[in-house]
mmCIF file of C-alpha atoms in Angstrom:
data_model
loop_
_atom_site.group_PDB
_atom_site.id
_atom_site.type_symbol
_atom_site.label_atom_id
_atom_site.label_comp_id
_atom_site.label_asym_id
_atom_site.label_seq_id
_atom_site.Cartn_x
_atom_site.Cartn_y
_atom_site.Cartn_z
ATOM 1 C CA MET A 944 115.776 69.019 84.713
ATOM 2 C CA ARG A 945 115.302 72.761 84.187
ATOM 3 C CA ILE A 946 113.673 74.657 87.059
ATOM 4 C CA LEU A 947 112.399 78.229 87.099
ATOM 5 C CA VAL A 948 112.540 79.792 90.575
ATOM 6 C CA LEU A 949 110.105 82.672 91.124
ATOM 7 C CA ARG A 950 111.376 85.227 93.631
ATOM 8 C CA ASP A 951 109.383 87.908 95.425
ATOM 9 C CA LYS A 952 110.947 90.575 97.647
ATOM 10 C CA LYS A 953 111.056 88.573 100.876
ATOM 11 C CA PRO A 954 114.180 86.464 101.597
ATOM 12 C CA GLY A 955 112.152 83.999 103.661
ATOM 13 C CA HIS A 956 109.977 83.286 100.630
ATOM 14 C CA TYR A 957 112.609 82.981 97.934
ATOM 15 C CA HIS A 958 114.826 80.899 100.199
ATOM 16 C CA GLN A 959 111.938 78.406 100.377
ATOM 17 C CA ALA A 960 111.654 78.396 96.587
ATOM 18 C CA GLU A 961 115.395 77.833 96.273
ATOM 19 C CA GLY A 962 115.068 75.054 98.841
ATOM 20 C CA ILE A 963 112.530 73.252 96.643
ATOM 21 C CA ALA A 964 114.966 73.385 93.733
ATOM 22 C CA ALA A 965 117.754 72.076 95.968
ATOM 23 C CA ALA A 966 115.560 69.165 97.092
ATOM 24 C CA ALA A 967 114.733 68.376 93.454
ATOM 25 C CA ALA A 968 118.465 68.042 92.790
ATOM 26 C CA ARG A 969 118.414 64.940 95.011
ATOM 27 C CA ILE A 970 116.241 63.305 92.339
ATOM 28 C CA GLU A 971 118.070 64.530 89.273
ATOM 29 C CA PRO A 972 120.727 67.192 88.625
ATOM 30 C CA ASN A 973 119.059 70.390 87.582
ATOM 31 C CA ALA A 974 119.715 73.737 85.982
ATOM 32 C CA ILE A 975 118.116 76.666 87.772
ATOM 33 C CA GLU A 976 117.040 80.017 86.418
ATOM 34 C CA ARG A 977 115.463 82.761 88.481
ATOM 35 C CA LEU A 978 112.740 85.276 87.724
ATOM 36 C CA ASP A 979 112.035 88.216 90.037
ATOM 37 C CA VAL A 980 108.256 88.581 90.295
ATOM 38 C CA ARG A 981 106.852 92.028 91.011
ATOM 39 C CA PRO A 982 103.097 92.557 90.525
ATOM 40 C CA ARG A 983 102.151 95.821 88.893
ATOM 41 C CA ARG A 984 100.871 98.553 91.201
ATOM 42 C CA LEU A 985 97.174 98.027 90.470
ATOM 43 C CA ALA A 986 97.417 94.225 90.200
ATOM 44 C CA HIS A 987 96.914 93.613 93.918
ATOM 45 C CA ASP A 988 96.344 90.170 95.381
ATOM 46 C CA MET A 989 92.533 90.325 95.421
ATOM 47 C CA LEU A 990 92.435 91.325 91.752
ATOM 48 C CA ARG A 991 94.869 88.586 90.736
ATOM 49 C CA ARG A 992 92.859 86.050 92.710
ATOM 50 C CA ARG A 993 89.526 87.021 91.147
ATOM 51 C CA LEU A 994 90.740 87.184 87.550
ATOM 52 C CA LEU A 995 93.110 84.213 87.539
ATOM 53 C CA GLY A 996 90.440 81.752 86.355
ATOM 54 C CA TRP A 997 89.720 83.828 83.276
ATOM 55 C CA PHE A 998 93.412 84.249 82.419
ATOM 56 C CA LEU A 999 94.016 80.493 82.563
ATOM 57 C CA HIS A 1000 92.796 80.530 78.979
ATOM 58 C CA ARG A 1001 95.064 83.463 78.074
ATOM 59 C CA PRO A 1002 98.117 82.998 80.331
ATOM 60 C CA GLU A 1003 100.362 85.207 78.219
ATOM 61 C CA LEU A 1004 97.893 88.081 78.637
ATOM 62 C CA GLY A 1005 97.611 87.552 82.387
ATOM 63 C CA LEU A 1006 101.391 87.518 82.770
ATOM 64 C CA ARG A 1007 101.692 90.786 80.899
ATOM 65 C CA LEU A 1008 98.853 92.587 82.692
ATOM 66 C CA PHE A 1009 99.641 91.343 86.201
ATOM 67 C CA TYR A 1010 103.448 91.399 86.072
ATOM 68 C CA GLY A 1011 104.667 92.954 82.831
ATOM 69 C CA ILE A 1012 106.180 89.590 81.847
ATOM 70 C CA ASP A 1013 106.656 88.966 78.128
ATOM 71 C CA ALA A 1014 105.703 85.300 77.699
ATOM 72 C CA ARG A 1015 107.629 85.131 74.413
ATOM 73 C CA ARG A 1016 110.869 85.447 76.381
ATOM 74 C CA ILE A 1017 110.136 82.522 78.701
ATOM 75 C CA ALA A 1018 112.223 79.468 77.826
ATOM 76 C CA PRO A 1019 110.966 75.884 78.329
ATOM 77 C CA PHE A 1020 111.235 74.498 81.865
ATOM 78 C CA ASP A 1021 110.388 71.207 83.557
ATOM 79 C CA MET A 1022 109.149 72.723 86.815
ATOM 80 C CA ILE A 1023 108.256 76.110 88.267
ATOM 81 C CA VAL A 1024 108.675 76.771 91.994
ATOM 82 C CA GLY A 1025 107.707 79.685 94.198
ATOM 83 C CA SER A 1026 106.694 80.897 97.639
ATOM 84 C CA GLY A 1027 104.927 84.070 98.724
ATOM 85 C CA ARG A 1028 101.607 85.362 97.450
ATOM 86 C CA PRO A 1029 103.072 87.598 94.703
ATOM 87 C CA THR A 1030 104.385 84.443 92.997
ATOM 88 C CA ILE A 1031 101.089 82.514 92.969
ATOM 89 C CA ALA A 1032 99.357 83.902 89.889
ATOM 90 C CA ALA A 1033 102.686 84.090 88.028
ATOM 91 C CA GLY A 1034 103.441 80.449 88.786
ATOM 92 C CA VAL A 1035 99.979 79.217 87.837
ATOM 93 C CA LEU A 1036 99.965 81.164 84.563
ATOM 94 C CA LEU A 1037 103.482 80.051 83.643
ATOM 95 C CA SER A 1038 102.570 76.436 84.384
ATOM 96 C CA ARG A 1039 99.567 76.786 82.108
ATOM 97 C CA LEU A 1040 101.679 78.417 79.414
ATOM 98 C CA LEU A 1041 104.487 75.830 79.509
ATOM 99 C CA GLY A 1042 102.508 72.720 80.437
ATOM 100 C CA VAL A 1043 104.627 71.960 83.513
ATOM 101 C CA PRO A 1044 103.777 71.759 87.232
ATOM 102 C CA PHE A 1045 103.964 74.725 89.578
ATOM 103 C CA VAL A 1046 105.199 73.742 93.049
ATOM 104 C CA TYR A 1047 104.292 76.241 95.749
ATOM 105 C CA SER A 1048 105.568 76.360 99.335
ATOM 106 C CA GLY A 1049 102.933 77.673 101.730
ATOM 107 C CA TRP A 1050 99.154 77.696 101.765
ATOM 108 C CA PRO A 1051 97.593 79.678 98.859
ATOM 109 C CA ASP A 1052 94.591 80.924 100.794
ATOM 110 C CA GLY A 1053 91.774 81.961 98.450
ATOM 111 C CA TYR A 1054 93.158 80.166 95.401
ATOM 112 C CA ASP A 1055 91.878 76.891 93.928
ATOM 113 C CA PRO A 1056 94.303 74.092 94.951
ATOM 114 C CA ASP A 1057 93.513 72.274 91.706
ATOM 115 C CA VAL A 1058 95.467 74.829 89.658
ATOM 116 C CA PHE A 1059 98.720 73.878 91.397
ATOM 117 C CA GLY A 1060 100.948 70.954 90.571
ATOM 118 C CA LEU A 1061 101.928 70.533 94.224
ATOM 119 C CA ILE A 1062 101.428 72.577 97.389
ATOM 120 C CA LEU A 1063 104.000 71.998 100.130
ATOM 121 C CA VAL A 1064 102.325 72.762 103.464
ATOM 122 C CA ASP A 1065 103.623 72.786 107.033
ATOM 123 C CA SER A 1066 100.147 72.238 108.499
ATOM 124 C CA PRO A 1067 98.828 68.685 108.892
ATOM 125 C CA ARG A 1068 95.283 70.090 108.594
ATOM 126 C CA LYS A 1069 96.037 71.264 105.059
ATOM 127 C CA ALA A 1070 97.713 68.034 103.940
ATOM 128 C CA GLY A 1071 94.408 66.485 102.826
ATOM 129 C CA ALA A 1072 93.688 69.255 100.334
ATOM 130 C CA PRO A 1073 94.040 68.532 96.600
ATOM 131 C CA ASN A 1074 97.665 68.448 95.440
ATOM 132 C CA ALA A 1075 98.991 69.112 98.967
ATOM 133 C CA ALA A 1076 101.857 67.404 100.802
ATOM 134 C CA PHE A 1077 102.839 67.855 104.456
ATOM 135 C CA VAL A 1078 106.589 68.482 104.606
ATOM 136 C CA PRO A 1079 109.012 70.689 106.548
ATOM 137 C CA VAL A 1080 109.489 74.222 105.261
ATOM 138 C CA PRO A 1081 112.047 73.988 102.413
ATOM 139 C CA SER A 1082 115.385 75.729 102.859
ATOM 140 C CA LEU A 1083 118.914 75.859 101.449
ATOM 141 C CA ILE A 1084 120.535 74.600 104.642
ATOM 142 C CA ASP A 1085 122.754 71.546 104.021
ATOM 143 C CA PRO A 1086 123.225 69.699 107.334
ATOM 144 C CA THR A 1087 126.093 67.616 105.956
ATOM 145 C CA ALA A 1088 128.144 70.787 105.367
ATOM 146 C CA LEU A 1089 127.852 71.945 108.999
ATOM 147 C CA PRO A 1090 130.180 71.055 111.887
ATOM 148 C CA LYS A 1091 129.049 68.466 114.392
ATOM 149 C CA PRO A 1092 127.318 70.233 117.296
ATOM 150 C CA LYS A 1093 128.288 69.822 120.919
ATOM 151 C CA ALA A 1094 125.972 67.452 122.750
ATOM 152 C CA LEU A 1095 123.851 69.367 125.250
ATOM 153 C CA LYS A 1096 122.600 66.785 127.730
ATOM 154 C CA ALA A 1097 122.773 68.757 130.981
ATOM 155 C CA PRO A 1098 122.761 72.441 131.957
ATOM 156 C CA ALA A 1099 126.486 72.230 132.662
ATOM 157 C CA ASP A 1100 127.063 71.432 128.973
ATOM 158 C CA LEU A 1101 125.896 74.932 128.078
ATOM 159 C CA ARG A 1102 129.044 76.501 129.525
ATOM 160 C CA GLY A 1103 131.130 77.477 126.539
ATOM 161 C CA ALA A 1104 128.494 76.259 124.075
ATOM 162 C CA GLU A 1105 128.022 78.290 120.901
ATOM 163 C CA LEU A 1106 124.335 79.212 120.507
ATOM 164 C CA ALA A 1107 122.691 81.158 117.700
ATOM 165 C CA LEU A 1108 119.903 83.638 118.405
ATOM 166 C CA MET A 1109 117.807 84.771 115.426
ATOM 167 C CA ILE A 1110 115.719 87.856 116.188
ATOM 168 C CA GLY A 1111 112.700 88.885 114.125
ATOM 169 C CA GLY A 1112 110.103 91.533 114.865
ATOM 170 C CA GLU A 1113 106.574 92.694 114.139
ATOM 171 C CA ALA A 1114 104.510 90.258 112.039
ATOM 172 C CA HIS A 1115 100.812 89.712 111.383
ATOM 173 C CA SER A 1116 100.880 86.975 114.016
ATOM 174 C CA HIS A 1117 103.300 88.448 116.572
ATOM 175 C CA HIS A 1118 103.300 91.834 118.284
ATOM 176 C CA TYR A 1119 106.287 93.007 120.335
ATOM 177 C CA ARG A 1120 105.884 95.522 123.133
ATOM 178 C CA PRO A 1121 108.861 97.559 124.389
ATOM 179 C CA GLU A 1122 109.019 95.334 127.460
ATOM 180 C CA ASP A 1123 109.404 92.253 125.240
ATOM 181 C CA TRP A 1124 112.586 93.696 123.741
ATOM 182 C CA ALA A 1125 113.848 94.750 127.178
ATOM 183 C CA LYS A 1126 113.267 91.265 128.578
ATOM 184 C CA LEU A 1127 114.963 89.678 125.554
ATOM 185 C CA VAL A 1128 118.080 91.759 126.254
ATOM 186 C CA THR A 1129 117.919 90.686 129.891
ATOM 187 C CA PHE A 1130 117.586 87.058 128.770
ATOM 188 C CA ILE A 1131 120.736 87.331 126.649
ATOM 189 C CA VAL A 1132 122.737 88.911 129.462
ATOM 190 C CA ARG A 1133 121.567 86.535 132.201
ATOM 191 C CA THR A 1134 122.051 83.338 130.177
ATOM 192 C CA SER A 1135 125.516 84.498 129.192
ATOM 193 C CA GLU A 1136 126.474 85.242 132.803
ATOM 194 C CA THR A 1137 124.709 82.333 134.508
ATOM 195 C CA LEU A 1138 125.078 79.530 131.965
ATOM 196 C CA GLY A 1139 128.249 80.613 130.170
ATOM 197 C CA ILE A 1140 126.605 80.617 126.726
ATOM 198 C CA ARG A 1141 128.492 82.209 123.855
ATOM 199 C CA TRP A 1142 125.781 84.003 121.862
ATOM 200 C CA HIS A 1143 125.950 84.586 118.114
ATOM 201 C CA VAL A 1144 123.056 86.943 117.371
ATOM 202 C CA ALA A 1145 121.451 87.843 114.036
ATOM 203 C CA THR A 1146 118.620 90.209 113.181
ATOM 204 C CA SER A 1147 116.089 90.152 110.345
ATOM 205 C CA ARG A 1148 114.514 92.815 108.174
ATOM 206 C CA ARG A 1149 111.747 93.194 110.807
ATOM 207 C CA THR A 1150 114.001 93.851 113.786
ATOM 208 C CA PRO A 1151 113.476 97.439 115.022
ATOM 209 C CA PRO A 1152 116.436 99.854 114.983
ATOM 210 C CA GLU A 1153 116.287 100.244 118.776
ATOM 211 C CA MET A 1154 116.920 96.528 119.249
ATOM 212 C CA ARG A 1155 119.776 96.549 116.760
ATOM 213 C CA GLY A 1156 121.331 99.383 118.757
ATOM 214 C CA ARG A 1157 121.051 97.379 121.977
ATOM 215 C CA LEU A 1158 122.735 94.410 120.323
ATOM 216 C CA GLU A 1159 125.603 96.611 119.142
ATOM 217 C CA ALA A 1160 126.046 97.677 122.758
ATOM 218 C CA LEU A 1161 126.006 94.062 123.973
ATOM 219 C CA LEU A 1162 128.706 93.206 121.454
ATOM 220 C CA ALA A 1163 130.858 96.124 122.616
ATOM 221 C CA GLU A 1164 130.402 94.999 126.241
ATOM 222 C CA GLY A 1165 131.406 91.426 125.410
ATOM 223 C CA ARG A 1166 127.967 90.040 126.320
ATOM 224 C CA ILE A 1167 127.657 88.441 122.881
ATOM 225 C CA VAL A 1168 130.501 87.190 120.696
ATOM 226 C CA GLU A 1169 129.016 87.963 117.268
ATOM 227 C CA PHE A 1170 126.363 90.238 115.829
ATOM 228 C CA VAL A 1171 125.085 89.752 112.272
ATOM 229 C CA ASP A 1172 123.022 92.801 111.326
ATOM 230 C CA PHE A 1173 120.597 92.150 108.458
ATOM 231 C CA GLU A 1174 120.492 95.843 107.545
ATOM 232 C CA ARG A 1175 124.271 95.927 107.216
ATOM 233 C CA ASP A 1176 125.155 92.413 106.092
ATOM 234 C CA GLY A 1177 122.150 91.498 103.940
ATOM 235 C CA PRO A 1178 120.116 88.323 103.257
ATOM 236 C CA GLY A 1179 121.880 85.011 103.855
ATOM 237 C CA SER A 1180 124.546 86.551 106.087
ATOM 238 C CA ALA A 1181 123.305 84.593 109.117
ATOM 239 C CA ASP A 1182 123.289 81.177 107.443
ATOM 240 C CA ARG A 1183 126.624 80.179 108.993
ATOM 241 C CA LEU A 1184 125.040 80.523 112.429
ATOM 242 C CA TYR A 1185 123.176 77.265 111.818
ATOM 243 C CA GLY A 1186 126.499 75.605 112.593
ATOM 244 C CA ALA A 1187 125.995 76.526 116.264
ATOM 245 C CA ASP A 1188 125.355 73.896 118.920
ATOM 246 C CA ALA A 1189 121.706 74.967 119.212
ATOM 247 C CA VAL A 1190 119.488 77.622 117.664
ATOM 248 C CA VAL A 1191 117.102 80.011 119.400
ATOM 249 C CA VAL A 1192 114.653 82.109 117.374
ATOM 250 C CA THR A 1193 111.893 84.560 118.126
ATOM 251 C CA GLU A 1194 108.699 82.716 117.299
ATOM 252 C CA ASP A 1195 107.740 84.929 114.351
ATOM 253 C CA LEU A 1196 110.698 83.510 112.384
ATOM 254 C CA ILE A 1197 109.041 80.266 111.294
ATOM 255 C CA SER A 1198 111.350 79.821 108.291
ATOM 256 C CA MET A 1199 114.430 80.135 110.491
ATOM 257 C CA LEU A 1200 112.951 77.723 113.021
ATOM 258 C CA SER A 1201 112.482 75.201 110.229
ATOM 259 C CA GLU A 1202 116.014 75.859 108.988
ATOM 260 C CA ALA A 1203 117.351 75.092 112.458
ATOM 261 C CA LEU A 1204 115.689 71.675 112.332
ATOM 262 C CA THR A 1205 116.940 71.127 108.790
ATOM 263 C CA ALA A 1206 120.416 71.806 110.214
ATOM 264 C CA ARG A 1207 119.688 69.068 112.795
ATOM 265 C CA ARG A 1208 119.973 71.436 115.741
ATOM 266 C CA PRO A 1209 117.797 71.568 118.851
ATOM 267 C CA ALA A 1210 115.692 74.708 118.652
ATOM 268 C CA VAL A 1211 113.896 76.970 121.111
ATOM 269 C CA ALA A 1212 111.287 79.534 120.036
ATOM 270 C CA LEU A 1213 110.789 82.620 122.205
ATOM 271 C CA ALA A 1214 107.295 84.125 122.030
ATOM 272 C CA PRO A 1215 106.385 87.782 122.675
ATOM 273 C CA SER A 1216 103.496 88.838 124.885
ATOM 274 C CA GLN A 1217 100.928 89.154 122.063
ATOM 275 C CA VAL A 1218 100.563 86.242 119.651
ATOM 276 C CA LYS A 1219 97.795 85.516 117.161
ATOM 277 C CA LYS A 1220 97.451 81.830 116.373
ATOM 278 C CA THR A 1221 97.951 80.757 112.752
ATOM 279 C CA SER A 1222 98.370 77.434 110.955
ATOM 280 C CA ASP A 1223 102.119 77.696 111.613
ATOM 281 C CA PHE A 1224 101.394 76.771 115.217
ATOM 282 C CA GLU A 1225 100.261 73.326 114.072
ATOM 283 C CA TRP A 1226 103.675 72.593 112.569
ATOM 284 C CA VAL A 1227 105.413 73.918 115.679
ATOM 285 C CA ALA A 1228 103.177 71.683 117.813
ATOM 286 C CA VAL A 1229 104.118 68.651 115.706
ATOM 287 C CA GLU A 1230 107.825 69.373 116.161
ATOM 288 C CA ALA A 1231 107.397 70.095 119.860
ATOM 289 C CA ALA A 1232 105.587 66.776 120.342
ATOM 290 C CA ALA A 1233 108.522 65.054 118.634
ATOM 291 C CA GLY A 1234 110.921 66.674 121.103
ATOM 292 C CA HIS A 1235 112.687 68.796 118.484
ATOM 293 C CA VAL A 1236 111.415 72.231 119.535
ATOM 294 C CA ALA A 1237 110.561 73.998 122.780
ATOM 295 C CA VAL A 1238 108.446 77.157 122.972
ATOM 296 C CA MET A 1239 108.548 79.577 125.872
ATOM 297 C CA PRO A 1240 107.390 83.144 126.487
ATOM 298 C CA ILE A 1241 110.113 85.773 126.526
ATOM 299 C CA ALA A 1242 108.562 87.150 129.719
ATOM 300 C CA THR A 1243 109.235 83.968 131.716
ATOM 301 C CA ALA A 1244 112.383 82.677 130.001
ATOM 302 C CA THR A 1245 114.765 82.474 132.944
ATOM 303 C CA PRO A 1246 118.201 80.869 132.509
ATOM 304 C CA GLU A 1247 117.084 77.854 134.533
ATOM 305 C CA ARG A 1248 113.889 77.254 132.541
ATOM 306 C CA PHE A 1249 115.707 77.801 129.284
ATOM 307 C CA ALA A 1250 118.472 75.352 130.174
ATOM 308 C CA ASP A 1251 116.028 72.675 131.327
ATOM 309 C CA ALA A 1252 113.986 72.988 128.124
ATOM 310 C CA LEU A 1253 116.992 72.978 125.803
ATOM 311 C CA VAL A 1254 118.763 69.936 127.210
ATOM 312 C CA ASP A 1255 115.559 67.879 126.928
ATOM 313 C CA LEU A 1256 115.460 68.353 123.150
ATOM 314 C CA ALA A 1257 116.655 65.823 120.579
ATOM 315 C CA PRO A 1258 117.408 67.299 117.131
ATOM 316 C CA PRO A 1259 115.974 65.537 114.066
ATOM 317 C CA GLU A 1260 118.156 62.783 112.657
ATOM 318 C CA ASP A 1261 116.743 62.558 109.131
ATOM 319 C CA ASP A 1262 117.552 64.836 106.212
ATOM 320 C CA VAL A 1263 114.303 66.690 105.563
ATOM 321 C CA ARG A 1264 115.368 67.410 101.981
ATOM 322 C CA GLY A 1265 114.712 63.754 101.216
ATOM 323 C CA ARG A 1266 111.110 64.094 102.408
ATOM 324 C CA ILE A 1267 110.591 67.086 100.132
ATOM 325 C CA ALA A 1268 112.171 65.237 97.202
ATOM 326 C CA SER A 1269 109.777 62.323 97.758
ATOM 327 C CA ALA A 1270 106.828 64.706 97.475
ATOM 328 C CA LEU A 1271 108.259 66.235 94.296
ATOM 329 C CA ARG A 1272 108.422 62.846 92.581
ATOM 330 C CA LYS A 1273 104.632 62.886 92.339
ATOM 331 C CA VAL A 1274 104.637 65.773 89.877
ATOM 332 C CA VAL A 1275 107.775 65.038 87.865
ATOM 333 C CA PRO A 1276 107.680 61.263 87.208
ATOM 334 C CA HIS A 1277 109.919 61.561 84.148
ATOM 335 C CA VAL A 1278 112.907 62.152 86.429
ATOM 336 C CA ASP A 1279 112.768 58.490 87.422
ATOM 337 C CA GLY A 1280 113.067 57.387 83.832
ATOM 338 C CA ALA A 1281 109.434 57.637 82.770
ATOM 339 C CA PRO A 1282 108.852 59.529 79.546
ATOM 340 C CA ARG A 1283 107.720 63.122 79.739
ATOM 341 C CA VAL A 1284 103.970 63.334 79.218
ATOM 342 C CA PRO A 1285 102.827 65.793 76.543
ATOM 343 C CA PRO A 1286 100.367 68.406 77.895
ATOM 344 C CA GLU A 1287 97.493 67.092 75.805
ATOM 345 C CA ASP A 1288 97.882 63.583 77.280
ATOM 346 C CA ARG A 1289 98.112 64.470 80.960
ATOM 347 C CA ASP A 1290 94.575 63.555 81.942
ATOM 348 C CA ALA A 1291 95.049 60.064 80.545
ATOM 349 C CA ALA A 1292 98.373 59.708 82.352
ATOM 350 C CA GLY A 1293 96.947 60.777 85.687
ATOM 351 C CA ARG A 1294 98.955 64.012 85.873
ATOM 352 C CA GLY A 1295 95.989 66.272 86.530
ATOM 353 C CA SER A 1296 93.664 68.361 84.433
ATOM 354 C CA ASP A 1297 94.318 70.502 81.378
ATOM 355 C CA ARG A 1298 94.856 73.447 83.706
ATOM 356 C CA PHE A 1299 98.548 72.815 83.038
ATOM 357 C CA ALA A 1300 98.248 72.446 79.269
ATOM 358 C CA ALA A 1301 99.537 75.235 77.065
ATOM 359 C CA GLU A 1302 97.059 76.667 74.623
#
């Protein structure tokens, strides 16, 4: 099976797209090619959204005008995958051009769900939409390749435990005040001193320089044992931290929270003082109800409260990649031995409308 992975500029997005391809490999071995998608300066999201319906009948023209992509250079593929709004129009137009499904991770707000082959959503409210499936956020984390974590059943078990802390920053849904960062530093210091936690800390592209400087100081003081700086070390440099005994993230890092659960680690999300609710909260609520995740405000995260919340968690036991692969089977039935359906016959075969048929 040949898969084309569409990549925008954000690591969190293209890691999800790569995660879809990795899940598809559980069905059938695949060959992956990647295409960096960069909309042209004037082809902003609203314009792409409004004109997409017209370009469904001229996908090669839409690809050229929106992205500068020469459709003549696109090889045949069995599936196209993407995540992030810049990839939406590209994926839909390529699926139309090639007559194959476009699998998108996330909710394509403002776009017609019928033009997608499959939409992987982390919100149970969205799961009833056309072509949608409720699954964990896809990632490249392989839980079988990670060391077995230390069991954390009581606060005393935290002494000497290796914990990962993933730190994000400003997002459309989360606003950090200076006091949030100050209290997060205090949290790191106090949990290290009181509970004996060995902290492995990583930043993201959104982490402010001031916080990175404070973490450098904590490393020099021996308050943390490792510091992975995104600005210095680059995307993917923190992946090894999922081998820790538990994972703590700032709540804006939804992808990393999902990756922690994919790694089968108990996870705690720390929330800043100003939070705007989004559909991501529904997924977090589902995982919290299952006992996999705890959420607490940074402002009130004392060592005692943190320890009590963490030891009550039970990490997921299943491999979430299998759940994603099961959803993918709906749009690529030929991987189970069924013949590939020509684009012109897809309506008769129940594969959807001619929105995916090449002209």
